[in-house]
XYZ file of C-alpha atoms in Angstrom:
685
model
C 72.086 62.038 149.169
C 70.836 60.101 146.155
C 73.499 59.921 143.472
C 72.877 61.826 140.279
C 71.491 59.870 137.332
C 73.538 59.576 134.124
C 71.043 59.860 131.251
C 72.075 58.845 127.731
C 70.627 59.631 124.275
C 69.682 56.741 122.019
C 68.751 57.209 118.385
C 68.694 53.445 117.748
C 69.038 50.118 119.556
C 72.802 49.982 119.033
C 73.081 53.163 121.084
C 70.938 51.605 123.825
C 73.449 48.755 124.131
C 76.387 51.180 124.071
C 74.844 53.379 126.756
C 73.863 50.538 129.090
C 77.167 48.687 128.802
C 79.034 51.936 129.445
C 77.213 52.573 132.724
C 74.181 54.797 131.995
C 71.464 54.797 134.658
C 68.756 55.781 132.179
C 68.273 56.299 128.459
C 65.919 58.468 126.450
C 64.697 57.601 122.998
C 62.093 58.668 120.472
C 59.391 56.943 118.473
C 59.187 57.116 114.700
C 56.863 60.125 115.027
C 56.469 63.132 117.368
C 60.129 63.163 118.345
C 62.285 66.302 118.420
C 65.002 64.350 116.593
C 63.100 63.165 113.528
C 66.422 62.565 111.748
C 67.436 59.836 114.190
C 66.758 56.165 113.457
C 64.175 56.133 116.274
C 61.993 53.243 117.465
C 58.804 51.459 116.392
C 56.310 50.453 119.080
C 57.754 46.916 119.090
C 61.308 48.245 119.337
C 60.340 50.501 122.252
C 59.054 47.424 124.067
C 62.281 45.511 123.344
C 64.390 48.446 124.537
C 62.400 48.637 127.780
C 62.890 44.909 128.420
C 66.608 45.084 127.691
C 67.080 48.080 129.962
C 64.895 46.942 132.835
C 66.716 43.612 133.068
C 69.866 45.658 133.614
C 68.336 48.119 136.056
C 68.225 51.008 133.566
C 65.265 53.372 133.200
C 63.742 54.307 129.828
C 62.213 57.682 129.026
C 60.292 58.199 125.783
C 60.302 61.599 124.093
C 57.040 63.030 122.794
C 58.641 66.440 122.648
C 57.315 68.206 119.573
C 54.455 70.590 119.061
C 51.436 68.606 117.874
C 48.715 69.652 115.465
C 45.074 68.619 115.792
C 45.507 66.271 112.842
C 48.134 64.390 114.884
C 46.277 64.003 118.184
C 45.139 60.498 117.286
C 48.768 59.499 116.623
C 49.796 61.111 119.883
C 47.159 59.179 121.822
C 48.288 55.914 120.196
C 51.920 56.649 121.050
C 51.140 57.462 124.690
C 49.072 54.258 124.951
C 51.877 52.194 123.404
C 54.422 53.767 125.753
C 52.292 52.898 128.766
C 51.807 49.322 127.536
C 55.548 48.975 126.980
C 56.181 50.097 130.558
C 58.409 53.104 129.891
C 59.435 54.930 133.043
C 58.410 58.430 131.932
C 57.313 60.534 128.977
C 59.279 63.647 128.019
C 56.648 66.112 126.791
C 56.857 69.577 125.222
C 53.373 71.040 125.553
C 50.754 71.226 128.264
C 47.904 70.015 126.053
C 49.688 66.749 125.377
C 50.440 66.424 129.088
C 46.692 66.614 129.748
C 46.116 63.868 127.189
C 48.780 61.657 128.786
C 47.252 62.139 132.234
C 43.871 60.991 130.929
C 45.249 57.959 129.083
C 47.795 56.771 131.680
C 47.381 58.786 134.899
C 50.222 56.956 136.708
C 52.806 57.386 133.926
C 55.337 60.022 135.107
C 55.782 63.153 133.001
C 59.037 65.001 132.400
C 58.881 68.517 130.945
C 61.078 68.830 127.849
C 63.711 71.526 127.512
C 61.510 72.664 124.577
C 59.242 74.232 127.217
C 62.000 76.826 127.751
C 61.967 76.633 131.558
C 64.682 78.846 133.047
C 63.164 80.322 136.207
C 61.742 79.123 139.545
C 58.213 80.209 138.556
C 58.192 78.005 135.480
C 59.355 75.001 137.499
C 56.713 75.638 140.171
C 53.944 75.862 137.588
C 54.969 72.522 136.068
C 55.118 70.887 139.492
C 51.577 72.085 140.158
C 50.562 70.780 136.726
C 51.619 67.252 137.687
C 55.090 66.988 136.147
C 57.622 64.898 138.066
C 60.709 66.413 136.421
C 61.765 69.427 134.358
C 64.597 69.500 131.825
C 66.011 72.995 132.248
C 67.114 75.345 129.482
C 70.785 74.917 128.587
C 71.601 78.607 129.133
C 71.505 78.569 132.942
C 74.354 79.300 135.326
C 75.297 77.292 138.396
C 73.533 79.808 140.664
C 70.373 79.853 138.540
C 70.132 76.060 138.508
C 70.550 75.995 142.283
C 67.811 78.604 142.752
C 65.365 76.571 140.654
C 66.290 73.303 142.397
C 65.559 74.885 145.778
C 62.276 76.475 144.686
C 60.035 73.380 144.650
C 60.128 69.549 144.877
C 60.225 68.925 141.106
C 63.197 66.863 139.904
C 65.803 68.799 137.919
C 67.493 67.513 134.785
C 70.455 69.400 133.295
C 72.311 68.928 130.012
C 75.965 68.212 130.799
C 77.362 67.414 127.361
C 76.495 67.869 123.703
C 75.465 70.370 121.072
C 74.388 73.868 122.064
C 71.716 75.511 119.970
C 72.256 79.247 119.676
C 68.601 79.733 120.574
C 66.829 78.881 123.785
C 65.130 75.549 123.016
C 61.505 75.981 122.034
C 62.102 79.614 121.042
C 63.585 79.114 117.562
C 61.659 79.522 114.329
C 64.661 80.168 112.078
C 64.618 76.847 110.228
C 60.820 77.009 109.952
C 60.701 80.547 108.563
C 63.595 80.011 106.135
C 62.608 76.608 104.784
C 59.474 75.316 106.588
C 61.533 72.765 108.525
C 60.412 73.203 112.107
C 62.867 72.755 114.956
C 59.857 72.526 117.260
C 58.799 69.434 115.307
C 62.197 67.733 115.174
C 63.061 68.779 111.629
C 65.584 71.567 112.215
C 67.789 72.273 109.182
C 70.522 73.634 111.497
C 70.328 77.071 109.915
C 72.442 78.467 112.747
C 75.455 76.348 111.690
C 75.601 78.157 108.329
C 77.796 81.249 107.853
C 76.398 84.477 109.346
C 78.803 87.370 109.184
C 79.428 90.165 111.669
C 82.662 91.950 110.829
C 85.383 89.293 110.737
C 83.190 86.727 112.420
C 81.789 84.194 109.934
C 79.794 81.964 112.284
C 77.844 84.372 114.493
C 75.196 81.778 115.415
C 77.335 78.667 115.979
C 78.385 77.715 119.502
C 80.859 75.098 120.647
C 79.412 71.990 122.216
C 78.470 72.297 125.853
C 80.450 70.213 128.345
C 80.111 70.545 132.099
C 80.917 66.921 132.875
C 83.601 67.978 135.349
C 80.917 69.668 137.470
C 78.672 66.606 137.867
C 79.407 66.192 141.572
C 78.679 69.879 142.101
C 75.387 69.523 140.215
C 74.517 66.608 142.467
C 75.273 68.708 145.561
C 72.985 71.574 144.478
C 70.025 69.282 143.949
C 70.150 68.151 140.318
C 68.572 64.718 139.797
C 69.788 63.862 136.326
C 72.869 64.646 134.207
C 71.712 64.510 130.610
C 73.825 63.911 127.515
C 72.611 65.414 124.226
C 72.973 63.435 121.015
C 70.236 61.169 119.656
C 71.587 61.929 116.184
C 75.098 60.855 117.184
C 76.761 57.462 116.715
C 76.832 54.779 119.469
C 80.569 55.340 120.031
C 79.877 58.957 120.992
C 77.160 57.824 123.399
C 79.461 55.272 125.022
C 82.332 57.718 125.437
C 80.146 60.481 126.874
C 78.518 58.075 129.330
C 81.892 56.759 130.519
C 83.148 60.302 131.059
C 80.065 61.181 133.104
C 80.296 58.012 135.203
C 83.985 58.658 135.913
C 83.295 62.255 136.929
C 80.494 61.225 139.274
C 82.126 58.153 140.788
C 85.784 59.230 140.859
C 85.589 63.018 140.855
C 87.569 63.319 137.611
C 87.706 62.076 134.005
C 90.892 60.273 132.970
C 92.979 61.805 130.192
C 92.327 58.984 127.730
C 88.558 59.366 127.985
C 88.830 63.168 127.742
C 90.818 62.855 124.518
C 88.430 60.288 123.071
C 85.435 62.465 123.889
C 86.869 65.463 122.068
C 88.000 63.383 119.100
C 84.722 61.540 118.629
C 82.802 64.839 118.206
C 83.433 68.509 118.913
C 83.194 71.964 117.404
C 86.610 73.531 118.025
C 86.510 72.089 121.537
C 83.931 72.502 124.291
C 82.495 75.311 126.403
C 81.162 75.669 129.944
C 80.340 79.348 129.414
C 76.695 79.284 130.435
C 77.259 77.253 133.598
C 80.201 79.388 134.740
C 78.608 82.689 133.616
C 81.460 83.365 131.184
C 79.392 84.116 128.106
C 81.209 85.657 125.182
C 83.539 85.117 122.244
C 85.122 81.933 123.653
C 81.790 80.099 123.417
C 81.601 80.314 119.621
C 82.880 77.487 117.415
C 82.107 75.457 114.321
C 82.837 72.040 112.872
C 86.233 72.192 111.157
C 87.950 69.579 109.009
C 90.246 68.684 111.922
C 87.207 68.002 114.091
C 85.765 65.655 111.475
C 88.893 63.603 110.713
C 89.748 63.127 114.403
C 87.024 60.455 114.620
C 89.242 57.804 112.993
C 88.347 54.165 112.449
C 91.004 53.277 115.014
C 89.339 55.513 117.623
C 85.853 54.185 116.887
C 87.038 50.569 117.093
C 88.759 51.307 120.392
C 85.556 52.748 121.830
C 83.453 49.868 120.474
C 85.760 47.388 122.168
C 85.122 49.107 125.482
C 81.458 48.067 125.424
C 81.591 44.765 123.508
C 80.904 42.791 126.704
C 78.108 42.950 129.224
C 78.706 45.242 132.165
C 78.230 43.388 135.444
C 75.947 46.081 136.780
C 73.336 44.049 138.724
C 74.502 42.683 142.077
C 72.623 39.623 143.265
C 72.717 37.326 146.261
C 72.659 33.554 145.869
C 72.175 30.539 148.103
C 73.032 26.992 147.047
C 72.497 23.759 148.910
C 73.182 20.134 148.018
C 72.745 16.963 150.041
C 72.758 13.295 149.128
C 69.245 11.965 148.531
C 67.836 15.460 147.961
C 67.463 17.804 144.999
C 70.060 20.578 144.949
C 68.516 24.043 145.263
C 69.665 27.444 144.033
C 68.041 30.726 145.055
C 69.024 34.065 143.488
C 67.733 37.496 144.480
C 68.292 41.090 143.344
C 66.872 42.405 146.621
C 63.340 42.723 145.287
C 62.763 39.707 143.071
C 63.667 36.141 144.003
C 63.932 32.924 141.998
C 64.357 29.429 143.505
C 65.044 26.346 141.383
C 65.725 22.718 142.217
C 67.796 20.202 140.280
C 65.875 17.735 138.118
C 67.404 14.762 139.907
C 68.338 14.042 143.493
C 71.996 14.199 144.380
C 73.642 10.826 144.696
C 76.074 9.888 147.428
C 79.625 10.402 146.213
C 81.603 7.230 145.680
C 84.987 8.949 145.773
C 85.125 12.808 145.863
C 82.029 14.653 147.135
C 81.121 18.134 145.931
C 83.105 20.682 147.906
C 82.479 24.413 148.404
C 85.377 25.586 146.231
C 84.188 23.599 143.182
C 80.553 24.673 143.679
C 81.555 28.326 144.024
C 83.719 28.169 140.906
C 80.722 27.091 138.793
C 78.116 29.341 140.410
C 79.982 32.640 139.969
C 80.355 32.108 136.207
C 77.589 34.530 135.214
C 78.983 34.731 131.674
C 77.208 36.976 129.122
C 74.712 38.291 131.649
C 74.572 41.620 133.523
C 74.719 39.829 136.885
C 77.445 39.829 139.486
C 77.054 37.454 142.420
C 78.137 39.731 145.243
C 77.172 37.343 148.036
C 77.073 33.552 147.837
C 76.084 31.170 150.621
C 76.795 27.482 150.058
C 75.510 24.643 152.246
C 76.797 21.105 151.575
C 76.466 17.858 153.523
C 79.932 16.642 152.475
C 78.530 13.504 150.821
C 76.625 14.733 147.761
C 77.882 14.261 144.226
C 76.829 16.654 141.494
C 78.322 17.165 138.028
C 79.506 20.647 137.024
C 77.169 20.591 134.014
C 74.137 20.300 136.313
C 75.312 23.174 138.517
C 75.833 25.280 135.371
C 72.362 24.424 134.079
C 70.786 25.352 137.400
C 72.667 28.678 137.428
C 71.721 29.515 133.815
C 68.033 28.759 134.316
C 67.886 30.675 137.595
C 69.443 33.764 136.020
C 67.186 33.468 132.965
C 64.148 33.288 135.226
C 65.353 36.312 137.173
C 65.776 38.215 133.883
C 62.230 37.296 132.871
C 60.929 38.724 136.128
C 63.025 41.892 135.823
C 61.856 42.373 132.230
C 58.195 42.374 133.229
C 56.545 45.577 132.189
C 55.863 48.352 134.606
C 52.085 48.240 134.742
C 49.975 51.372 134.353
C 46.250 51.911 134.317
C 45.345 52.676 130.698
C 42.107 54.438 129.883
C 40.268 54.729 126.601
C 39.579 58.369 125.882
C 37.728 60.474 123.346
C 39.698 63.188 121.640
C 38.323 66.728 121.875
C 36.023 68.085 119.216
C 37.831 70.353 116.787
C 36.507 72.982 114.411
C 33.804 73.930 116.890
C 34.879 77.487 117.670
C 33.260 80.629 116.323
C 34.820 84.016 116.955
C 32.878 86.490 118.990
C 34.189 90.023 119.483
C 37.117 90.912 117.202
C 40.124 92.416 119.010
C 43.409 94.036 118.040
C 46.462 93.853 120.273
C 49.964 95.221 119.781
C 53.257 94.991 121.615
C 55.867 97.741 121.581
C 59.518 97.974 122.575
C 59.021 101.313 124.300
C 56.394 103.769 125.534
C 56.743 105.972 122.439
C 53.407 105.166 120.831
C 51.480 107.253 118.305
C 47.949 108.538 118.950
C 46.468 106.130 116.415
C 47.079 103.163 118.669
C 44.472 104.367 121.161
C 42.047 102.450 118.949
C 43.689 99.161 119.895
C 42.079 96.980 122.532
C 45.435 96.475 124.275
C 48.888 97.991 123.855
C 51.511 95.895 125.621
C 54.613 97.803 126.698
C 57.718 96.432 128.446
C 57.286 95.641 132.136
C 60.525 97.575 132.632
C 58.952 100.855 131.397
C 59.273 103.990 133.506
C 56.310 104.277 135.851
C 55.755 107.920 134.920
C 55.493 106.946 131.253
C 53.010 104.204 132.033
C 50.827 106.615 133.989
C 51.057 109.123 131.138
C 49.843 106.608 128.566
C 46.960 105.498 130.773
C 45.923 109.108 131.427
C 46.014 109.838 127.690
C 43.495 107.085 126.985
C 45.667 104.154 125.844
C 44.601 100.638 126.854
C 47.887 99.537 128.397
C 49.096 96.067 129.371
C 52.549 94.838 130.391
C 54.678 92.407 128.393
C 56.764 90.135 130.613
C 60.051 89.325 128.831
C 60.443 85.919 127.231
C 63.848 85.703 128.921
C 63.512 85.746 132.719
C 67.088 84.737 133.553
C 68.071 85.817 137.085
C 65.404 88.508 137.364
C 62.141 86.898 138.415
C 62.000 88.741 141.744
C 62.926 92.038 140.099
C 60.203 91.602 137.483
C 57.702 90.690 140.179
C 58.340 94.009 141.941
C 58.058 95.923 138.666
C 54.781 94.180 137.847
C 53.425 95.006 141.285
C 54.223 98.694 140.705
C 52.501 98.629 137.325
C 49.473 97.002 138.882
C 49.273 99.839 141.409
C 49.417 102.269 138.470
C 46.342 100.633 136.952
C 47.646 97.887 134.663
C 45.609 94.680 134.844
C 46.808 92.694 131.806
C 50.054 90.791 131.164
C 51.382 89.276 127.946
C 53.170 86.029 128.818
C 55.433 84.105 126.429
C 56.884 81.724 129.001
C 55.408 79.576 131.777
C 57.564 81.461 134.273
C 55.853 84.674 133.150
C 52.461 82.983 133.522
C 53.351 82.082 137.107
C 54.365 85.686 137.885
C 51.216 87.156 136.380
C 49.030 84.673 138.225
C 50.750 85.420 141.537
C 49.902 89.102 141.148
C 46.316 88.514 140.026
C 46.852 89.934 136.532
C 44.873 88.847 133.484
C 46.993 86.382 131.509
C 47.318 86.722 127.743
C 49.288 83.832 126.255
C 51.914 84.794 123.676
C 53.389 82.949 120.683
C 56.359 81.763 122.798
C 54.092 79.226 124.516
C 53.807 77.324 121.217
C 50.075 76.558 121.399
C 49.216 74.500 118.313
C 46.210 72.298 119.097
C 42.804 72.201 120.732
C 44.132 70.468 123.845
C 46.608 73.329 124.368
C 43.736 75.780 124.257
C 41.620 73.742 126.659
C 44.549 73.677 129.084
C 44.863 77.466 128.743
C 41.172 77.742 129.622
C 41.713 75.708 132.796
C 44.610 77.987 133.687
C 42.269 80.993 133.336
C 43.999 82.611 130.366
C 42.054 85.519 128.877
C 43.123 84.624 125.340
C 45.984 83.127 123.354
C 48.290 84.099 120.508
C 48.770 80.870 118.576
C 52.078 79.493 117.317
C 53.446 81.113 114.161
C 53.891 77.605 112.750
C 50.152 77.111 112.295
C 48.623 77.773 108.914
C 45.592 80.056 108.872
C 43.491 77.069 107.824
C 44.686 74.955 110.768
C 44.207 77.833 113.218
C 40.649 78.296 111.982
C 39.812 74.673 112.770
C 40.910 74.624 116.416
C 38.261 73.850 118.998
C 37.808 75.078 122.619
C 36.118 78.286 123.766
C 39.045 80.555 124.589
C 39.610 83.531 122.231
C 42.630 83.014 119.999
C 44.525 84.774 117.243
C 47.728 85.088 115.251
C 50.499 87.563 114.648
C 49.366 89.647 111.693
C 52.066 92.320 111.461
C 55.731 92.737 112.353
C 59.138 91.132 112.027
C 59.002 87.493 113.121
C 61.434 86.773 115.997
C 63.333 83.801 114.606
C 65.555 83.245 117.665
C 65.851 84.084 121.347
C 69.473 83.800 122.450
C 71.319 84.364 125.706
C 74.724 84.756 124.110
C 74.626 87.753 121.767
C 75.798 87.252 118.137
C 77.885 90.425 118.529
C 80.087 88.536 120.984
C 81.271 86.316 118.122
C 82.948 89.427 116.680
C 84.282 90.536 120.093
C 81.944 93.544 120.111
C 81.468 94.819 123.658
C 78.030 95.470 125.120
C 79.083 99.074 125.781
C 79.705 99.585 122.057
C 76.610 97.989 120.474
C 73.828 100.026 122.172
C 71.622 96.959 122.299
C 71.375 96.596 118.526
C 73.167 94.584 115.876
C 73.040 93.262 112.341
C 74.406 90.168 110.623
C 74.394 88.910 107.045
C 73.758 85.434 105.746
C 75.610 83.857 102.831
C 73.079 85.387 100.397
C 73.720 88.898 101.657
C 70.440 89.238 103.546
C 70.596 91.263 106.766
C 69.088 90.120 110.059
C 68.567 92.707 112.765
C 68.805 91.769 116.439
C 68.425 93.652 119.686
C 68.949 92.830 123.346
C 67.853 93.961 126.802
C 71.090 92.890 128.571
C 69.477 89.564 129.471
C 68.768 88.033 126.067
C 68.865 88.845 122.363
C 65.998 88.593 119.909
C 66.906 87.973 116.262
C 64.358 89.138 113.684
C 63.514 87.885 110.215
C 64.655 90.026 107.289
C 61.196 90.571 105.785
C 58.113 92.149 107.354
C 55.193 89.833 108.112
C 51.990 91.458 106.857
C 48.850 89.362 107.056
C 46.337 91.805 108.543
C 43.559 91.115 106.029
C 43.987 87.357 106.284
C 43.979 87.198 110.092
C 41.300 89.835 110.661
C 39.135 88.339 107.919
C 39.151 84.920 109.580
C 35.777 83.668 110.757
C 37.133 81.822 113.783
C 39.953 84.047 115.048
C 39.181 86.865 117.481
C 42.640 88.359 117.856
C 45.001 90.149 115.514
C 48.488 90.729 116.988
C 50.714 93.560 115.780
C 54.325 93.200 116.849
C 56.504 96.319 116.791
C 60.179 95.809 117.550
C 62.543 97.970 115.479
C 60.069 100.329 113.804
C 60.632 103.905 115.010
C 57.701 105.163 112.942
C 55.117 103.899 115.440
C 55.388 107.056 117.524
C 54.170 109.088 114.535
C 51.054 107.053 113.777
C 48.064 109.344 114.171
C 45.330 107.144 112.701
C 45.278 103.358 112.781
C 43.511 102.951 109.396
C 46.241 105.023 107.729
C 48.923 102.839 109.287
C 47.162 99.644 108.128
C 46.697 101.062 104.623
C 50.405 101.872 104.363
C 51.320 98.401 105.630
C 49.178 96.694 103.009
C 51.042 98.561 100.298
C 54.489 97.504 101.527
C 56.508 95.827 98.771
C 58.932 93.894 100.995
C 56.626 91.606 102.951
C 55.720 87.992 103.624
C 52.731 86.058 104.903
C 55.103 83.938 106.990
C 53.920 80.376 107.524
C 50.200 81.151 107.315
C 49.925 79.506 103.899
C 52.874 77.147 103.521
C 53.083 75.853 107.104
C 55.856 73.575 108.368
C 56.972 69.979 108.114
């Protein structure tokens, strides 16, 4: 069994050094742009190249993150970044969206792709779809249990990467618009304002959206045994000392089966939020998972502690074993050959060895000089020495030969990984004209008023009673099925329910996750892409076309102007009515106040520090948190020249069952006093 990779976060070059010298097998870092940690120091193109050289000499892999949603105006930057990454010889790109993956495949077809956790993959179907799409690895959602990770790992050949330590967002990654909606700082673009760390009150609970940091380091060997390829540490915004300590803990757990007490204490002191949690991995979700950054947590990272950690990685780690052969004979040039098993360097002395007048060079003295690898990452694990017993050679010459041989080996190891790089033309944008105008709506139940018969599609939950579905179809409603955004542990169950709905006459499925797309495709249903897929550019839409989507609901982070300018042929649209879902969470905010599932009836409410109330509801698998103000942009979306689709989203409105005429409903909505146009005008950073 191949040992699990320890993957470290690096926000700057100092963290690269800390990670490598502490034993990381791979590092991941971001460029100055298009990185999901825009607040980190990050790397210029030249610095990426230097980091790759430094790491490759030491046998460490480098993955570059391009893990944000990308707008059409940024595609040129994205292409330049992918090209620079390929030229630098990075070992893989970590990518968030499928459109950008298509671009990378055209520019550098041999450059491996890893699917970012921002793609929200948490089911076997999602992993399978990415494998088919050409991804080598998938970074799974953080919310998965041991059993769920194992099921995904066994489902297809794609490599599995799992977060083992670091901050836990309350929301499933890629499914949070809280920071964007509140202040236009998009978490999907690396500019999260950490809204969830602010006070949100439920009863006596003051931090209903703040979780402790995740730590499942003690389970690394178990992860390895169930098929996980890489153990990932979160923290590109964290200091190098944190990176070093987390890496050492992971290496100890993997290599020794435990983490020593000193390292455990250092890890908690260097950064934590009231301790750590393993609640998702062990399926113990609840009150114990919640925590926030207290004063005690901050002051525990003392100068003494940080200096102690820095001292642990001040010297090179002898992490590269090499074999060496040395020979010296009178009247001949001495020769030294070093090899790392793949690359070999042979050098000869500048002068021939003279015959010793008194004491010839012996094996002990030659060995003593040759094994001094000094400030290099090399350890001579095997050394063969051949001497004639007559040759004389000064120690300085042996040292010079050793230094030059190791330098030459480093030069060879630093050589870039070569990829074929193609020049490409970016897709034409602004070339789409809407054809037939359509109105879709999604509902939380089958209680739908007569007026909605006018809609082109009414999506109801896939979990709806079959008799109710048949009733709606018989009454003349155009019914489709919405597959939940959260598929945790229920893919097979949902597949059976979808099959039953298909027998009843349903042919359309609304899909907000790639796992849902896979399910719908398996059953031969028409695929309608939802906002949860985060489609933001023309390449995303072209990829949706290739995947035979019927149409697409664009990301809520697009302005109306930007949406209007997207190219491709596929019909597209925007949410025009409803409460924006700002978060999708697996741990319910009610749990922070010790409220039992049996007492909440699937609904809840929390208040922010300004007294605004946020409603949330759950289906026993995940919780959706809604914005406080109604989005109403029907005229704007339906008046657009280039958008075909207008999406109405009904979630907590009970009045929908009483709607008799759609025009009356729209008229009432337009007159609502408490409403917002969302991000359609102001957009996001």
